[in-house]
Short mmCIF file of C-alpha atoms in Angstrom, two decimals:
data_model
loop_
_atom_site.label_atom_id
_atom_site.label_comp_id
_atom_site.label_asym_id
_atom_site.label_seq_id
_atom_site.Cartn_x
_atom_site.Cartn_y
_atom_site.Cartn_z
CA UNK A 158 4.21 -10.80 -20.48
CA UNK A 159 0.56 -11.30 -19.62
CA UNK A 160 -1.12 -7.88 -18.73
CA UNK A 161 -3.47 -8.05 -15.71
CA UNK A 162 -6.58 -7.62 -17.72
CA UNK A 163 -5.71 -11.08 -19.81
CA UNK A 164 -4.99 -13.03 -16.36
CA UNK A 165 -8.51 -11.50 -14.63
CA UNK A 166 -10.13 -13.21 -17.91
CA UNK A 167 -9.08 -16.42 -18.20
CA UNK A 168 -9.85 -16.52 -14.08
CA UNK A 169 -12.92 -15.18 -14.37
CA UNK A 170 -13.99 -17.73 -17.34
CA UNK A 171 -12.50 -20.30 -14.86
CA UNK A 172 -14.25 -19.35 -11.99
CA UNK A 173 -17.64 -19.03 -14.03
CA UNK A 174 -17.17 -22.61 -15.97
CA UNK A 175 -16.49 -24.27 -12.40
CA UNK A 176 -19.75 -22.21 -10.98
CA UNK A 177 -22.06 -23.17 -13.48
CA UNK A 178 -24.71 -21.15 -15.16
CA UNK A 179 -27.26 -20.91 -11.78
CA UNK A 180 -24.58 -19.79 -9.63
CA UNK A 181 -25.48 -16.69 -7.63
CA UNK A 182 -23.16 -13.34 -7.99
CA UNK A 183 -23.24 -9.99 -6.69
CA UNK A 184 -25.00 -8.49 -9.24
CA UNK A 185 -28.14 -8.07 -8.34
CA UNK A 186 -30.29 -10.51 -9.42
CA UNK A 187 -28.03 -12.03 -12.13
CA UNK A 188 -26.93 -15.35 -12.01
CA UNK A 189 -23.59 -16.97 -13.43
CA UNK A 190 -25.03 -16.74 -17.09
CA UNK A 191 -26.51 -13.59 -16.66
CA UNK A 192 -23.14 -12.13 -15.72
CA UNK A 193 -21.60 -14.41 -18.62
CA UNK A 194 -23.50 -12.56 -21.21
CA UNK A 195 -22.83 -9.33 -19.87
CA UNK A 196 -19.15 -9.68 -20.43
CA UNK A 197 -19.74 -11.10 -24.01
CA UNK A 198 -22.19 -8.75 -24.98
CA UNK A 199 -20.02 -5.42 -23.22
CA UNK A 200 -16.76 -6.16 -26.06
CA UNK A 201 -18.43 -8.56 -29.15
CA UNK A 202 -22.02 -6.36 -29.37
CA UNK A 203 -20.61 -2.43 -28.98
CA UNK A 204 -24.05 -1.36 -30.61
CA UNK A 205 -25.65 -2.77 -27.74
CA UNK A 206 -23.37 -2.60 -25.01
CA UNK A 207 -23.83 1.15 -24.56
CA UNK A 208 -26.88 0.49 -22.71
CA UNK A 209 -24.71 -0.30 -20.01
CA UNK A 210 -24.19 3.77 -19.66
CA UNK A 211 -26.99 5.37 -21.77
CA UNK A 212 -30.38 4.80 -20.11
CA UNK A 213 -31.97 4.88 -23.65
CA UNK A 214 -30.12 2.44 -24.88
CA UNK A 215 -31.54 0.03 -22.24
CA UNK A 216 -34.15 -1.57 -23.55
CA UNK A 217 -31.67 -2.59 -26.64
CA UNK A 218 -28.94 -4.04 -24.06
CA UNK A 219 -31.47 -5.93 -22.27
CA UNK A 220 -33.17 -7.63 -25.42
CA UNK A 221 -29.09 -8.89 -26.68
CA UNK A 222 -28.14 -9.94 -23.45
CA UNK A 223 -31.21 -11.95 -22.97
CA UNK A 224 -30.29 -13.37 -26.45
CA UNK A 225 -26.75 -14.43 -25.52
CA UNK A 226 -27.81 -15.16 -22.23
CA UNK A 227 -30.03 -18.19 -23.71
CA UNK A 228 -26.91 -19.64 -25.66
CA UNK A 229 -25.24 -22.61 -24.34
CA UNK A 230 -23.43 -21.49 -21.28
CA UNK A 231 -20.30 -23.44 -22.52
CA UNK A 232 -20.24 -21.13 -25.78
CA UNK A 233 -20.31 -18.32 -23.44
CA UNK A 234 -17.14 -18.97 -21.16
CA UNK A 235 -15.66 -19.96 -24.83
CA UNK A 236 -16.27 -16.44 -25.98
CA UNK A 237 -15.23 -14.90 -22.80
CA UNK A 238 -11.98 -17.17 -22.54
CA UNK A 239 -10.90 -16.60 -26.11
CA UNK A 240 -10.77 -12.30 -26.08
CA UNK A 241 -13.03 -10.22 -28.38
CA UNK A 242 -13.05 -10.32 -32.59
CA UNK A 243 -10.29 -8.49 -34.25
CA UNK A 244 -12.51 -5.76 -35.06
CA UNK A 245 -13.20 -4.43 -31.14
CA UNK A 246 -11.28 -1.95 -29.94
CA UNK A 247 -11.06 -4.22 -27.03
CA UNK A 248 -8.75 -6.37 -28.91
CA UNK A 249 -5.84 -3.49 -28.91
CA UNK A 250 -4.10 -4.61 -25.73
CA UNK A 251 -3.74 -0.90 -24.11
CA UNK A 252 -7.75 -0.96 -24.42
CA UNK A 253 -8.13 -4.24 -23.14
CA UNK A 254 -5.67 -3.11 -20.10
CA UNK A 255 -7.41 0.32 -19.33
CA UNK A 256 -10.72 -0.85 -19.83
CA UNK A 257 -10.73 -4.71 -18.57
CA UNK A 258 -8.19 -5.11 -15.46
CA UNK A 259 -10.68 -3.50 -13.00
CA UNK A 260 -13.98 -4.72 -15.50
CA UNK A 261 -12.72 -8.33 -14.75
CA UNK A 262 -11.83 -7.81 -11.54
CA UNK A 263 -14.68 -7.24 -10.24
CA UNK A 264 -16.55 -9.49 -11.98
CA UNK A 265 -14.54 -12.27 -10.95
CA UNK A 266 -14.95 -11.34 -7.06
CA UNK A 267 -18.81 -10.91 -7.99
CA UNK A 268 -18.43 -14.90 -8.41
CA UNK A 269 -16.43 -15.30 -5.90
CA UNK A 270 -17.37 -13.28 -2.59
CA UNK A 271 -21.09 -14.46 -3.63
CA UNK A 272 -19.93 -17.64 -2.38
CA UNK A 273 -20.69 -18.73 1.29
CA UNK A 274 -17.52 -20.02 2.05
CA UNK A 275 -15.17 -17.27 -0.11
CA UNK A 276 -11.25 -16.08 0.86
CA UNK A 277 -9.92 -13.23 0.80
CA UNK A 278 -7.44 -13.33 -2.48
CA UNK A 279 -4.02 -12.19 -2.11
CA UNK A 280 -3.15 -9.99 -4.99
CA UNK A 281 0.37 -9.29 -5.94
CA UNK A 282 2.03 -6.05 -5.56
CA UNK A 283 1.48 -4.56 -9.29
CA UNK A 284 -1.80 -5.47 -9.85
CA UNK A 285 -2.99 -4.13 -6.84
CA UNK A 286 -0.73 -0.89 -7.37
CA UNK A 287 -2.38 -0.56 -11.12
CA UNK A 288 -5.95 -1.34 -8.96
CA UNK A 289 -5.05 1.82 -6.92
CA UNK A 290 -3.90 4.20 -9.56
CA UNK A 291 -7.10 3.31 -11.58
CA UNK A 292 -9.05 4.47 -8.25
CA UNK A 293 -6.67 7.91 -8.27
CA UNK A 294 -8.19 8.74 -11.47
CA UNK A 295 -11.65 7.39 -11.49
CA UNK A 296 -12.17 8.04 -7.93
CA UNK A 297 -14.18 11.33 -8.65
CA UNK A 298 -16.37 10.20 -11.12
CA UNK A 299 -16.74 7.10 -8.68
CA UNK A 300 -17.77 9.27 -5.97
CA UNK A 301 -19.85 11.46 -7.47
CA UNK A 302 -23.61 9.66 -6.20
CA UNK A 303 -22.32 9.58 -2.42
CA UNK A 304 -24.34 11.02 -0.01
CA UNK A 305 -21.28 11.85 2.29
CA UNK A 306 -17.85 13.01 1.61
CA UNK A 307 -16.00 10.07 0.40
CA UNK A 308 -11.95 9.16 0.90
CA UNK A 309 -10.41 6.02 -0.08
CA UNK A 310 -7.18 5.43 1.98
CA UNK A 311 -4.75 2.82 1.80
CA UNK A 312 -3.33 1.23 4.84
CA UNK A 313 0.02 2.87 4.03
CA UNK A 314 -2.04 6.43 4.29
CA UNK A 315 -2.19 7.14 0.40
CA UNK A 316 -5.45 8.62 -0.18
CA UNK A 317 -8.13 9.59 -2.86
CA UNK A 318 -11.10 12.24 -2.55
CA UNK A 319 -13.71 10.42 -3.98
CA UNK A 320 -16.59 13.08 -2.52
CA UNK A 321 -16.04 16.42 -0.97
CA UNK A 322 -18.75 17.07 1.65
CA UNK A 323 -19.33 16.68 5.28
CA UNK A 324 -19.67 14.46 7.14
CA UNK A 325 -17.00 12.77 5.70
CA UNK A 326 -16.32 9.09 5.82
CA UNK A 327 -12.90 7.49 5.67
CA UNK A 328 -12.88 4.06 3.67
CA UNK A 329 -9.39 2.28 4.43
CA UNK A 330 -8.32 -0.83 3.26
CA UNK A 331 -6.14 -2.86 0.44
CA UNK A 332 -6.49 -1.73 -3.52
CA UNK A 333 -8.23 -4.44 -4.30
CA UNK A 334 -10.91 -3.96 -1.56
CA UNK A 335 -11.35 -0.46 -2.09
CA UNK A 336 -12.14 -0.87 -5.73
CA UNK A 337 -14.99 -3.31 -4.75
CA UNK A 338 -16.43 -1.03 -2.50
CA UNK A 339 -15.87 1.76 -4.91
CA UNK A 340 -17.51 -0.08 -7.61
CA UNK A 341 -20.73 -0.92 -5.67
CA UNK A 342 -19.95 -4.03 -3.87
CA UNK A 343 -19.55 -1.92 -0.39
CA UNK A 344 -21.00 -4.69 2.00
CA UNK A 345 -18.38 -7.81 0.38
CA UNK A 346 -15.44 -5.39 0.71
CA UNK A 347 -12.70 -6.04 3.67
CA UNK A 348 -12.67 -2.50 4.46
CA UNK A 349 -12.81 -0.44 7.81
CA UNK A 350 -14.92 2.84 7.59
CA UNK A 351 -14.21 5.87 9.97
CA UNK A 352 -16.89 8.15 10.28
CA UNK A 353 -20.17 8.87 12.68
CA UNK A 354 -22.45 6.36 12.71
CA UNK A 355 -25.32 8.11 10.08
CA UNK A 356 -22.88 8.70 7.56
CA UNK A 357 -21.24 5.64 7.77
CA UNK A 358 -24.06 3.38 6.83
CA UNK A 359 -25.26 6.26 4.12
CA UNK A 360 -22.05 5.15 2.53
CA UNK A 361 -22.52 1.56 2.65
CA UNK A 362 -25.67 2.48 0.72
CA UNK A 363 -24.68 4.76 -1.88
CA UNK A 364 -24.78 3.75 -5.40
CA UNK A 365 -21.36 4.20 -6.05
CA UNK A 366 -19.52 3.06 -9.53
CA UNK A 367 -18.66 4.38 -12.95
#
């Protein structure tokens, strides 16, 4: 069977080839081949790719993603579509699972919400169960930049503390929502937030993520 992590790859290479390589996203200022090469570079170039969480390594990240970034864009999906070299840990499928489900995710709603005319996707019932017991577990170290206190709540009232602190702000919507706002993508996320006013929009502007 396909694990969520290999079906959130081959859509987001989809979704990227159809785009093209000037296609906006959410990420900032990337484009659809800036966002290319950060997927390549994050599982085929580990010696950079730890930029991505040590500010040191920074400069290093940027100077290898700039370099994949200027290869054909068609050699990028390619890379993206085909999985990560034998060697990566990211080709063991448990590590692809834990650490690519919610990884492509994301960055195939980063294509897709950046689009004017975007749906809401429906996700089916154990993906977006595996979306929220990733948040049970990560929601802490999520959380742990907000301003506010912080608690993600499913419409079915299953919640997660992301923040402990008053005033506290209530974020309730589907899984698959929740992890974009969690993740930094607060103002494309379908999500209803319960709260005063103040600390509301302080949580729409947190920099929130891993």
């Amino acid at each position: 069977m396909s694990t969520h992590a290999k079906r959130e790859r081959l859509l987001l290479a989809d979704l990227l080839e159809a785009a093209g390589p000037d296609a906006a996203t959410l990420c900032h200022a990337w484009k659809t081949r800036d966002l290319a090469a950060h997927v390549v570079v994050r599982e085929r170039r580990l010696d950079a790719a730890g930029g991505i969480m040590i500010g040191a390594l920074k400069g290093r990240l940027d100077r290898v993603q700039g370099e994949f970034a200027s290869k054909p864009y068609e050699e990028l999906i390619q890379l993206i579509r085909t999985g990560p070299p034998k060697f990566s840990p990211f080709s063991v499928k448990q590590v692809d699972e834990g650490a690519n489900a919610v990884e492509f995710y994301v960055h195939t709603e980063d294509v897709r919400r950046a689009q004017p005319d975007w749906t809401a996707r429906e996700l089916d019932p154990v993906f977006a169960e595996a979306l929220w017991k990733r948040l049970e577990k990560t929601a802490r170290m999520i959380g742990r930049k907000a301003p506010v206190g912080l608690v993600l709540r499913r419409p079915d009232g299953q919640t997660a503390v992301a923040h402990r602190g008053t005033p506290a702000v209530t974020v309730t919507g589907e899984p698959g929502e929740l992890t974009m706002f969690a993740f930094g993508r607060q103002d494309a996320a379908r999500v209803d937030l319960e709260g005063d006013k103040d600390a509301s929009a302080r949580a729409i502007e947190a920099k929130l993520g891993m």
